[in-house]
Amino acid sequence: MEAFGRLLDVLDELREKCPWDRKQTNETLRPNTIEETYELCDALQRDDQRDICKELGDVLLHVCFYAKIGSEKGEFDMADVCDCLREKLIFRHPHVYGDTVANSAGEVVQAWEKLKRREKDGNKTVLSGVPTALPSLIKACRIQEKVSGVGFDWQRREDVWAKVDEELHELRAEMERADKDATEAELGDFIFSLVNAARLYGVNPDNALERTNRKFIRRFSYIETKAAEMGKQLQDMSLEEMDSLWSEAKRCLE
C-alpha cells in the first residue's frame, strides 16, 4: 500500500534527523510499546472507532520502529516481518490453504496447538508459548486455552461449578485461620477456577472485570459529584449517606 510506504519513508527520515528517534533502542521503546498497547485496548473497550484508528497507528509505528532497528542491525526488515507473518498464517490455516477440514472454531484452535508444536523452532511444551510477562488474569486465560487445546478440559462445562465451590470453601477456611500465605494461595486457586468457568461459558474474564471497574468508577464519581453539590467532603460523610448516593447512582446511571 502506498500509505504504508509513505509511513516507512517518514520513519527513515526521523531515524536519521530526529535526535530522539535516533537514540531509541528495542529496550527504550519497550515500555512505550506496552503503554500504547494498553491505550489501544482501552479504545477497543470503549468501542471508540476514532480512537481505535489512532491507537492502531501508534501500535503500528512501534512495529515499524522495531523492524527499522532490526534492519539497521542487518538482522531483518519490515518485508521479513510481513513474509514471516504471511507464512505463519498460511501454515496455521490448512483448513483454508490445504486439505484439512475444520468445521468449528474449537476444531481450529485444537489444530493450531498441534501445528505450533510441529513448527520448526516451535514450542517444546504445551505451555512454553505462554508469555511470562502477561498480566496474571490474561495469562490464566491463555494457560487454560492451551491445555484445553490438547484435551485437558472439563467434559461438561457445568462440572466446573463443583470446582469453583470447592475452591471457595478452601479460601474461606484459610481466611478464617488468618493464614496470609495460605489465603493468598487459595485466593489464586479460586480466581483461576472462576477464569475457567468464564472460559467454558464464553465470557472473557478480563473484559468482564474491566466492565465492572468502569461501572464502579462511574458510580463513585457520581457520589463525589453529589457530595460536592451538597457542600460535603466524602471523608466527612457517613457510610449510610454514601450508600444512599450509591443506590441513587445505580438507578440514574444504568
PDB file of C-alpha atoms in Angstrom:
ATOM      1  CA  MET A   1       0.000   0.000   0.000  1.00  0.00           C
ATOM      2  CA  GLU A   2       1.266   3.476  -0.877  1.00  0.00           C
ATOM      3  CA  ALA A   3       0.252   4.835   2.522  1.00  0.00           C
ATOM      4  CA  PHE A   4       2.368   2.203   4.264  1.00  0.00           C
ATOM      5  CA  GLY A   5       5.352   3.069   2.091  1.00  0.00           C
ATOM      6  CA  ARG A   6       4.968   6.751   2.945  1.00  0.00           C
ATOM      7  CA  LEU A   7       4.899   5.875   6.645  1.00  0.00           C
ATOM      8  CA  LEU A   8       8.139   3.921   6.329  1.00  0.00           C
ATOM      9  CA  ASP A   9       9.732   6.832   4.446  1.00  0.00           C
ATOM     10  CA  VAL A  10       8.844   9.215   7.278  1.00  0.00           C
ATOM     11  CA  LEU A  11      10.258   6.805   9.850  1.00  0.00           C
ATOM     12  CA  ASP A  12      13.512   6.548   7.867  1.00  0.00           C
ATOM     13  CA  GLU A  13      13.805  10.338   7.851  1.00  0.00           C
ATOM     14  CA  LEU A  14      13.028  10.664  11.545  1.00  0.00           C
ATOM     15  CA  ARG A  15      15.556   7.993  12.409  1.00  0.00           C
ATOM     16  CA  GLU A  16      18.172   9.979  10.526  1.00  0.00           C
ATOM     17  CA  LYS A  17      17.325  13.548  11.533  1.00  0.00           C
ATOM     18  CA  CYS A  18      15.492  13.496  14.887  1.00  0.00           C
ATOM     19  CA  PRO A  19      17.740  13.217  17.980  1.00  0.00           C
ATOM     20  CA  TRP A  20      15.035  11.422  19.994  1.00  0.00           C
ATOM     21  CA  ASP A  21      14.151   8.891  17.289  1.00  0.00           C
ATOM     22  CA  ARG A  22      17.813   8.292  16.510  1.00  0.00           C
ATOM     23  CA  LYS A  23      18.680   7.276  20.077  1.00  0.00           C
ATOM     24  CA  GLN A  24      15.856   4.755  20.534  1.00  0.00           C
ATOM     25  CA  THR A  25      16.602   1.052  21.013  1.00  0.00           C
ATOM     26  CA  ASN A  26      14.476  -2.049  21.496  1.00  0.00           C
ATOM     27  CA  GLU A  27      14.853  -1.670  25.245  1.00  0.00           C
ATOM     28  CA  THR A  28      13.957   2.031  25.410  1.00  0.00           C
ATOM     29  CA  LEU A  29      10.916   1.515  23.193  1.00  0.00           C
ATOM     30  CA  ARG A  30       9.546  -1.479  25.085  1.00  0.00           C
ATOM     31  CA  PRO A  31       7.826   0.448  27.932  1.00  0.00           C
ATOM     32  CA  ASN A  32       6.195   2.778  25.408  1.00  0.00           C
ATOM     33  CA  THR A  33       5.016  -0.205  23.380  1.00  0.00           C
ATOM     34  CA  ILE A  34       3.308  -1.634  26.443  1.00  0.00           C
ATOM     35  CA  GLU A  35       1.635   1.724  27.122  1.00  0.00           C
ATOM     36  CA  GLU A  36       0.451   2.076  23.520  1.00  0.00           C
ATOM     37  CA  THR A  37      -0.959  -1.449  23.571  1.00  0.00           C
ATOM     38  CA  TYR A  38      -2.973  -0.694  26.684  1.00  0.00           C
ATOM     39  CA  GLU A  39      -4.236   2.551  25.147  1.00  0.00           C
ATOM     40  CA  LEU A  40      -5.433   0.564  22.138  1.00  0.00           C
ATOM     41  CA  CYS A  41      -7.149  -1.913  24.462  1.00  0.00           C
ATOM     42  CA  ASP A  42      -8.846   0.997  26.213  1.00  0.00           C
ATOM     43  CA  ALA A  43     -10.153   2.368  22.905  1.00  0.00           C
ATOM     44  CA  LEU A  44     -11.388  -1.089  21.934  1.00  0.00           C
ATOM     45  CA  GLN A  45     -13.133  -1.454  25.281  1.00  0.00           C
ATOM     46  CA  ARG A  46     -14.897   1.876  24.740  1.00  0.00           C
ATOM     47  CA  ASP A  47     -15.662   0.959  21.105  1.00  0.00           C
ATOM     48  CA  ASP A  48     -14.461   4.423  20.100  1.00  0.00           C
ATOM     49  CA  GLN A  49     -13.769   3.972  16.395  1.00  0.00           C
ATOM     50  CA  ARG A  50     -11.849   7.225  16.027  1.00  0.00           C
ATOM     51  CA  ASP A  51      -9.564   6.403  18.943  1.00  0.00           C
ATOM     52  CA  ILE A  52      -9.169   2.801  17.738  1.00  0.00           C
ATOM     53  CA  CYS A  53      -7.880   4.103  14.400  1.00  0.00           C
ATOM     54  CA  LYS A  54      -5.483   6.486  16.163  1.00  0.00           C
ATOM     55  CA  GLU A  55      -4.183   3.903  18.621  1.00  0.00           C
ATOM     56  CA  LEU A  56      -3.733   1.289  15.893  1.00  0.00           C
ATOM     57  CA  GLY A  57      -1.475   3.807  14.190  1.00  0.00           C
ATOM     58  CA  ASP A  58       0.574   4.232  17.364  1.00  0.00           C
ATOM     59  CA  VAL A  59       0.999   0.466  17.731  1.00  0.00           C
ATOM     60  CA  LEU A  60       1.884   0.159  14.032  1.00  0.00           C
ATOM     61  CA  LEU A  61       4.547   2.826  14.486  1.00  0.00           C
ATOM     62  CA  HIS A  62       6.220   0.664  17.119  1.00  0.00           C
ATOM     63  CA  VAL A  63       6.098  -2.400  14.880  1.00  0.00           C
ATOM     64  CA  CYS A  64       7.750  -0.406  12.108  1.00  0.00           C
ATOM     65  CA  PHE A  65      10.293   1.054  14.530  1.00  0.00           C
ATOM     66  CA  TYR A  66      11.425  -2.377  15.737  1.00  0.00           C
ATOM     67  CA  ALA A  67      11.707  -3.511  12.114  1.00  0.00           C
ATOM     68  CA  LYS A  68      13.786  -0.421  11.333  1.00  0.00           C
ATOM     69  CA  ILE A  69      16.148  -1.199  14.205  1.00  0.00           C
ATOM     70  CA  GLY A  70      16.378  -4.802  13.024  1.00  0.00           C
ATOM     71  CA  SER A  71      17.227  -3.575   9.533  1.00  0.00           C
ATOM     72  CA  GLU A  72      19.988  -1.313  10.847  1.00  0.00           C
ATOM     73  CA  LYS A  73      21.480  -4.306  12.639  1.00  0.00           C
ATOM     74  CA  GLY A  74      21.308  -6.340   9.435  1.00  0.00           C
ATOM     75  CA  GLU A  75      19.002  -8.876  11.081  1.00  0.00           C
ATOM     76  CA  PHE A  76      15.607  -8.329   9.396  1.00  0.00           C
ATOM     77  CA  ASP A  77      13.429  -5.616   7.891  1.00  0.00           C
ATOM     78  CA  MET A  78       9.718  -4.861   7.537  1.00  0.00           C
ATOM     79  CA  ALA A  79       9.434  -7.119   4.487  1.00  0.00           C
ATOM     80  CA  ASP A  80      10.817 -10.014   6.543  1.00  0.00           C
ATOM     81  CA  VAL A  81       8.260  -9.298   9.266  1.00  0.00           C
ATOM     82  CA  CYS A  82       5.430  -9.367   6.728  1.00  0.00           C
ATOM     83  CA  ASP A  83       6.732 -12.503   4.990  1.00  0.00           C
ATOM     84  CA  CYS A  84       7.149 -14.299   8.324  1.00  0.00           C
ATOM     85  CA  LEU A  85       3.604 -13.443   9.312  1.00  0.00           C
ATOM     86  CA  ARG A  86       2.207 -14.462   5.925  1.00  0.00           C
ATOM     87  CA  GLU A  87       3.954 -17.836   6.061  1.00  0.00           C
ATOM     88  CA  LYS A  88       2.702 -18.435   9.615  1.00  0.00           C
ATOM     89  CA  LEU A  89      -0.898 -17.597   8.684  1.00  0.00           C
ATOM     90  CA  ILE A  90      -0.840 -19.973   5.727  1.00  0.00           C
ATOM     91  CA  PHE A  91       0.826 -22.758   7.739  1.00  0.00           C
ATOM     92  CA  ARG A  92      -1.663 -22.425  10.598  1.00  0.00           C
ATOM     93  CA  HIS A  93      -4.727 -22.411   8.340  1.00  0.00           C
ATOM     94  CA  PRO A  94      -4.509 -25.723   6.459  1.00  0.00           C
ATOM     95  CA  HIS A  95      -8.323 -25.818   6.505  1.00  0.00           C
ATOM     96  CA  VAL A  96      -8.182 -22.753   4.218  1.00  0.00           C
ATOM     97  CA  TYR A  97      -4.969 -23.319   2.250  1.00  0.00           C
ATOM     98  CA  GLY A  98      -4.790 -27.119   2.400  1.00  0.00           C
ATOM     99  CA  ASP A  99      -6.880 -30.256   2.650  1.00  0.00           C
ATOM    100  CA  THR A 100      -7.567 -30.218   6.407  1.00  0.00           C
ATOM    101  CA  VAL A 101     -11.190 -29.883   7.486  1.00  0.00           C
ATOM    102  CA  ALA A 102     -12.240 -27.738  10.457  1.00  0.00           C
ATOM    103  CA  ASN A 103     -15.945 -27.161  10.938  1.00  0.00           C
ATOM    104  CA  SER A 104     -15.867 -25.086  14.113  1.00  0.00           C
ATOM    105  CA  ALA A 105     -13.731 -22.501  15.876  1.00  0.00           C
ATOM    106  CA  GLY A 106     -12.951 -25.107  18.549  1.00  0.00           C
ATOM    107  CA  GLU A 107     -11.556 -27.529  15.982  1.00  0.00           C
ATOM    108  CA  VAL A 108      -9.433 -24.718  14.550  1.00  0.00           C
ATOM    109  CA  VAL A 109      -7.944 -23.965  17.988  1.00  0.00           C
ATOM    110  CA  GLN A 110      -7.102 -27.633  18.585  1.00  0.00           C
ATOM    111  CA  ALA A 111      -5.451 -27.822  15.171  1.00  0.00           C
ATOM    112  CA  TRP A 112      -3.455 -24.681  15.922  1.00  0.00           C
ATOM    113  CA  GLU A 113      -1.963 -26.197  19.064  1.00  0.00           C
ATOM    114  CA  LYS A 114      -0.826 -29.279  17.122  1.00  0.00           C
ATOM    115  CA  LEU A 115       0.648 -27.136  14.347  1.00  0.00           C
ATOM    116  CA  LYS A 116       2.537 -24.901  16.771  1.00  0.00           C
ATOM    117  CA  ARG A 117       4.292 -27.929  18.258  1.00  0.00           C
ATOM    118  CA  ARG A 118       5.250 -29.125  14.786  1.00  0.00           C
ATOM    119  CA  GLU A 119       6.725 -25.802  13.650  1.00  0.00           C
ATOM    120  CA  LYS A 120      10.472 -25.582  13.341  1.00  0.00           C
ATOM    121  CA  ASP A 121      11.885 -23.904  16.468  1.00  0.00           C
ATOM    122  CA  GLY A 122       8.358 -24.001  17.842  1.00  0.00           C
ATOM    123  CA  ASN A 123       7.229 -24.507  21.422  1.00  0.00           C
ATOM    124  CA  LYS A 124       8.652 -27.644  23.014  1.00  0.00           C
ATOM    125  CA  THR A 125       5.871 -27.961  25.582  1.00  0.00           C
ATOM    126  CA  VAL A 126       2.195 -27.081  25.624  1.00  0.00           C
ATOM    127  CA  LEU A 127       2.629 -24.113  27.957  1.00  0.00           C
ATOM    128  CA  SER A 128       6.006 -22.827  26.786  1.00  0.00           C
ATOM    129  CA  GLY A 129       4.253 -20.495  24.346  1.00  0.00           C
ATOM    130  CA  VAL A 130       2.509 -18.547  27.109  1.00  0.00           C
ATOM    131  CA  PRO A 131       4.491 -15.299  27.630  1.00  0.00           C
ATOM    132  CA  THR A 132       5.692 -14.956  31.210  1.00  0.00           C
ATOM    133  CA  ALA A 133       5.167 -11.173  31.134  1.00  0.00           C
ATOM    134  CA  LEU A 134       1.416 -11.376  30.516  1.00  0.00           C
ATOM    135  CA  PRO A 135      -0.833  -9.873  33.206  1.00  0.00           C
ATOM    136  CA  SER A 136      -1.897 -12.664  35.541  1.00  0.00           C
ATOM    137  CA  LEU A 137      -5.583 -12.707  34.573  1.00  0.00           C
ATOM    138  CA  ILE A 138      -4.828 -12.863  30.845  1.00  0.00           C
ATOM    139  CA  LYS A 139      -2.094 -15.435  31.480  1.00  0.00           C
ATOM    140  CA  ALA A 140      -4.609 -17.663  33.280  1.00  0.00           C
ATOM    141  CA  CYS A 141      -6.880 -17.469  30.238  1.00  0.00           C
ATOM    142  CA  ARG A 142      -4.058 -18.407  27.875  1.00  0.00           C
ATOM    143  CA  ILE A 143      -2.908 -21.302  30.085  1.00  0.00           C
ATOM    144  CA  GLN A 144      -6.403 -22.747  30.149  1.00  0.00           C
ATOM    145  CA  GLU A 145      -6.875 -22.274  26.409  1.00  0.00           C
ATOM    146  CA  LYS A 146      -3.562 -24.029  25.750  1.00  0.00           C
ATOM    147  CA  VAL A 147      -4.295 -27.107  27.843  1.00  0.00           C
ATOM    148  CA  SER A 148      -7.848 -27.251  26.502  1.00  0.00           C
ATOM    149  CA  GLY A 149      -6.361 -27.398  23.018  1.00  0.00           C
ATOM    150  CA  VAL A 150      -4.787 -30.771  23.851  1.00  0.00           C
ATOM    151  CA  GLY A 151      -7.921 -32.140  25.505  1.00  0.00           C
ATOM    152  CA  PHE A 152      -7.191 -31.325  29.161  1.00  0.00           C
ATOM    153  CA  ASP A 153     -10.570 -29.830  29.930  1.00  0.00           C
ATOM    154  CA  TRP A 154     -13.942 -30.470  31.540  1.00  0.00           C
ATOM    155  CA  GLN A 155     -16.120 -32.861  29.563  1.00  0.00           C
ATOM    156  CA  ARG A 156     -19.223 -30.902  30.594  1.00  0.00           C
ATOM    157  CA  ARG A 157     -18.888 -27.215  31.299  1.00  0.00           C
ATOM    158  CA  GLU A 158     -21.382 -27.310  34.171  1.00  0.00           C
ATOM    159  CA  ASP A 159     -18.996 -29.608  36.066  1.00  0.00           C
ATOM    160  CA  VAL A 160     -16.692 -26.644  36.645  1.00  0.00           C
ATOM    161  CA  TRP A 161     -19.030 -25.217  39.299  1.00  0.00           C
ATOM    162  CA  ALA A 162     -18.178 -28.027  41.708  1.00  0.00           C
ATOM    163  CA  LYS A 163     -14.536 -26.927  41.422  1.00  0.00           C
ATOM    164  CA  VAL A 164     -15.478 -23.284  41.964  1.00  0.00           C
ATOM    165  CA  ASP A 165     -17.446 -24.233  45.087  1.00  0.00           C
ATOM    166  CA  GLU A 166     -14.567 -26.367  46.341  1.00  0.00           C
ATOM    167  CA  GLU A 167     -12.040 -23.571  45.891  1.00  0.00           C
ATOM    168  CA  LEU A 168     -14.345 -21.023  47.559  1.00  0.00           C
ATOM    169  CA  HIS A 169     -14.758 -23.328  50.561  1.00  0.00           C
ATOM    170  CA  GLU A 170     -10.987 -23.748  50.862  1.00  0.00           C
ATOM    171  CA  LEU A 171     -10.453 -19.993  50.532  1.00  0.00           C
ATOM    172  CA  ARG A 172     -12.930 -19.187  53.301  1.00  0.00           C
ATOM    173  CA  ALA A 173     -11.353 -21.807  55.560  1.00  0.00           C
ATOM    174  CA  GLU A 174      -7.904 -20.255  55.184  1.00  0.00           C
ATOM    175  CA  MET A 175      -9.280 -16.752  55.720  1.00  0.00           C
ATOM    176  CA  GLU A 176     -10.854 -17.891  58.976  1.00  0.00           C
ATOM    177  CA  ARG A 177      -7.492 -19.355  60.022  1.00  0.00           C
ATOM    178  CA  ALA A 178      -5.902 -15.948  59.224  1.00  0.00           C
ATOM    179  CA  ASP A 179      -3.000 -17.619  57.424  1.00  0.00           C
ATOM    180  CA  LYS A 180      -1.995 -14.906  54.962  1.00  0.00           C
ATOM    181  CA  ASP A 181       0.240 -17.059  52.770  1.00  0.00           C
ATOM    182  CA  ALA A 182      -2.279 -19.908  52.541  1.00  0.00           C
ATOM    183  CA  THR A 183      -5.081 -17.419  51.919  1.00  0.00           C
ATOM    184  CA  GLU A 184      -3.178 -15.899  49.025  1.00  0.00           C
ATOM    185  CA  ALA A 185      -2.617 -19.344  47.521  1.00  0.00           C
ATOM    186  CA  GLU A 186      -6.282 -20.292  47.885  1.00  0.00           C
ATOM    187  CA  LEU A 187      -7.446 -16.949  46.501  1.00  0.00           C
ATOM    188  CA  GLY A 188      -5.335 -17.615  43.432  1.00  0.00           C
ATOM    189  CA  ASP A 189      -6.902 -21.067  43.080  1.00  0.00           C
ATOM    190  CA  PHE A 190     -10.387 -19.590  43.417  1.00  0.00           C
ATOM    191  CA  ILE A 191      -9.758 -16.891  40.804  1.00  0.00           C
ATOM    192  CA  PHE A 192      -8.232 -19.482  38.474  1.00  0.00           C
ATOM    193  CA  SER A 193     -11.370 -21.617  38.807  1.00  0.00           C
ATOM    194  CA  LEU A 194     -13.561 -18.598  38.020  1.00  0.00           C
ATOM    195  CA  VAL A 195     -11.470 -17.882  34.931  1.00  0.00           C
ATOM    196  CA  ASN A 196     -12.020 -21.487  33.890  1.00  0.00           C
ATOM    197  CA  ALA A 197     -15.773 -21.122  34.344  1.00  0.00           C
ATOM    198  CA  ALA A 198     -15.797 -17.889  32.364  1.00  0.00           C
ATOM    199  CA  ARG A 199     -13.882 -19.531  29.505  1.00  0.00           C
ATOM    200  CA  LEU A 200     -16.216 -22.510  29.388  1.00  0.00           C
ATOM    201  CA  TYR A 201     -19.241 -20.224  29.206  1.00  0.00           C
ATOM    202  CA  GLY A 202     -17.728 -17.980  26.541  1.00  0.00           C
ATOM    203  CA  VAL A 203     -17.074 -14.925  28.717  1.00  0.00           C
ATOM    204  CA  ASN A 204     -13.763 -13.071  28.669  1.00  0.00           C
ATOM    205  CA  PRO A 205     -12.942 -12.509  32.367  1.00  0.00           C
ATOM    206  CA  ASP A 206     -10.568  -9.626  31.667  1.00  0.00           C
ATOM    207  CA  ASN A 207     -13.288  -7.779  29.739  1.00  0.00           C
ATOM    208  CA  ALA A 208     -15.810  -8.603  32.446  1.00  0.00           C
ATOM    209  CA  LEU A 209     -13.593  -7.232  35.212  1.00  0.00           C
ATOM    210  CA  GLU A 210     -12.798  -4.083  33.248  1.00  0.00           C
ATOM    211  CA  ARG A 211     -16.515  -3.573  32.663  1.00  0.00           C
ATOM    212  CA  THR A 212     -17.058  -3.687  36.421  1.00  0.00           C
ATOM    213  CA  ASN A 213     -14.101  -1.344  37.003  1.00  0.00           C
ATOM    214  CA  ARG A 214     -15.645   1.235  34.692  1.00  0.00           C
ATOM    215  CA  LYS A 215     -19.072   0.803  36.262  1.00  0.00           C
ATOM    216  CA  PHE A 216     -17.627   1.313  39.741  1.00  0.00           C
ATOM    217  CA  ILE A 217     -15.764   4.442  38.619  1.00  0.00           C
ATOM    218  CA  ARG A 218     -18.954   5.914  37.125  1.00  0.00           C
ATOM    219  CA  ARG A 219     -20.939   5.279  40.291  1.00  0.00           C
ATOM    220  CA  PHE A 220     -18.251   6.507  42.672  1.00  0.00           C
ATOM    221  CA  SER A 221     -17.728   9.628  40.569  1.00  0.00           C
ATOM    222  CA  TYR A 222     -21.470  10.239  40.884  1.00  0.00           C
ATOM    223  CA  ILE A 223     -21.142  10.067  44.696  1.00  0.00           C
ATOM    224  CA  GLU A 224     -18.250  12.554  44.629  1.00  0.00           C
ATOM    225  CA  THR A 225     -20.181  14.947  42.388  1.00  0.00           C
ATOM    226  CA  LYS A 226     -23.328  14.796  44.518  1.00  0.00           C
ATOM    227  CA  ALA A 227     -21.318  15.225  47.717  1.00  0.00           C
ATOM    228  CA  ALA A 228     -19.666  18.331  46.291  1.00  0.00           C
ATOM    229  CA  GLU A 229     -23.077  19.735  45.311  1.00  0.00           C
ATOM    230  CA  MET A 230     -24.148  19.212  48.928  1.00  0.00           C
ATOM    231  CA  GLY A 231     -21.024  21.018  50.120  1.00  0.00           C
ATOM    232  CA  LYS A 232     -19.654  17.902  51.797  1.00  0.00           C
ATOM    233  CA  GLN A 233     -16.356  16.016  51.756  1.00  0.00           C
ATOM    234  CA  LEU A 234     -16.578  12.237  51.363  1.00  0.00           C
ATOM    235  CA  GLN A 235     -14.468  11.641  54.435  1.00  0.00           C
ATOM    236  CA  ASP A 236     -16.996  13.631  56.483  1.00  0.00           C
ATOM    237  CA  MET A 237     -19.986  11.617  55.256  1.00  0.00           C
ATOM    238  CA  SER A 238     -21.331   8.532  56.972  1.00  0.00           C
ATOM    239  CA  LEU A 239     -21.320   5.179  55.233  1.00  0.00           C
ATOM    240  CA  GLU A 240     -25.136   5.299  55.221  1.00  0.00           C
ATOM    241  CA  GLU A 241     -25.075   8.624  53.338  1.00  0.00           C
ATOM    242  CA  MET A 242     -22.643   7.296  50.773  1.00  0.00           C
ATOM    243  CA  ASP A 243     -24.645   4.068  50.402  1.00  0.00           C
ATOM    244  CA  SER A 244     -27.738   6.159  49.710  1.00  0.00           C
ATOM    245  CA  LEU A 245     -25.944   8.048  46.949  1.00  0.00           C
ATOM    246  CA  TRP A 246     -24.561   4.743  45.614  1.00  0.00           C
ATOM    247  CA  SER A 247     -28.102   3.392  45.285  1.00  0.00           C
ATOM    248  CA  GLU A 248     -29.101   6.608  43.580  1.00  0.00           C
ATOM    249  CA  ALA A 249     -26.187   6.259  41.169  1.00  0.00           C
ATOM    250  CA  LYS A 250     -27.298   2.727  40.309  1.00  0.00           C
ATOM    251  CA  ARG A 251     -30.762   3.995  39.436  1.00  0.00           C
ATOM    252  CA  CYS A 252     -29.596   7.042  37.495  1.00  0.00           C
ATOM    253  CA  LEU A 253     -26.658   5.649  35.564  1.00  0.00           C
ATOM    254  CA  GLU A 254     -27.868   2.207  34.467  1.00  0.00           C
TER     255      GLU A 254
END
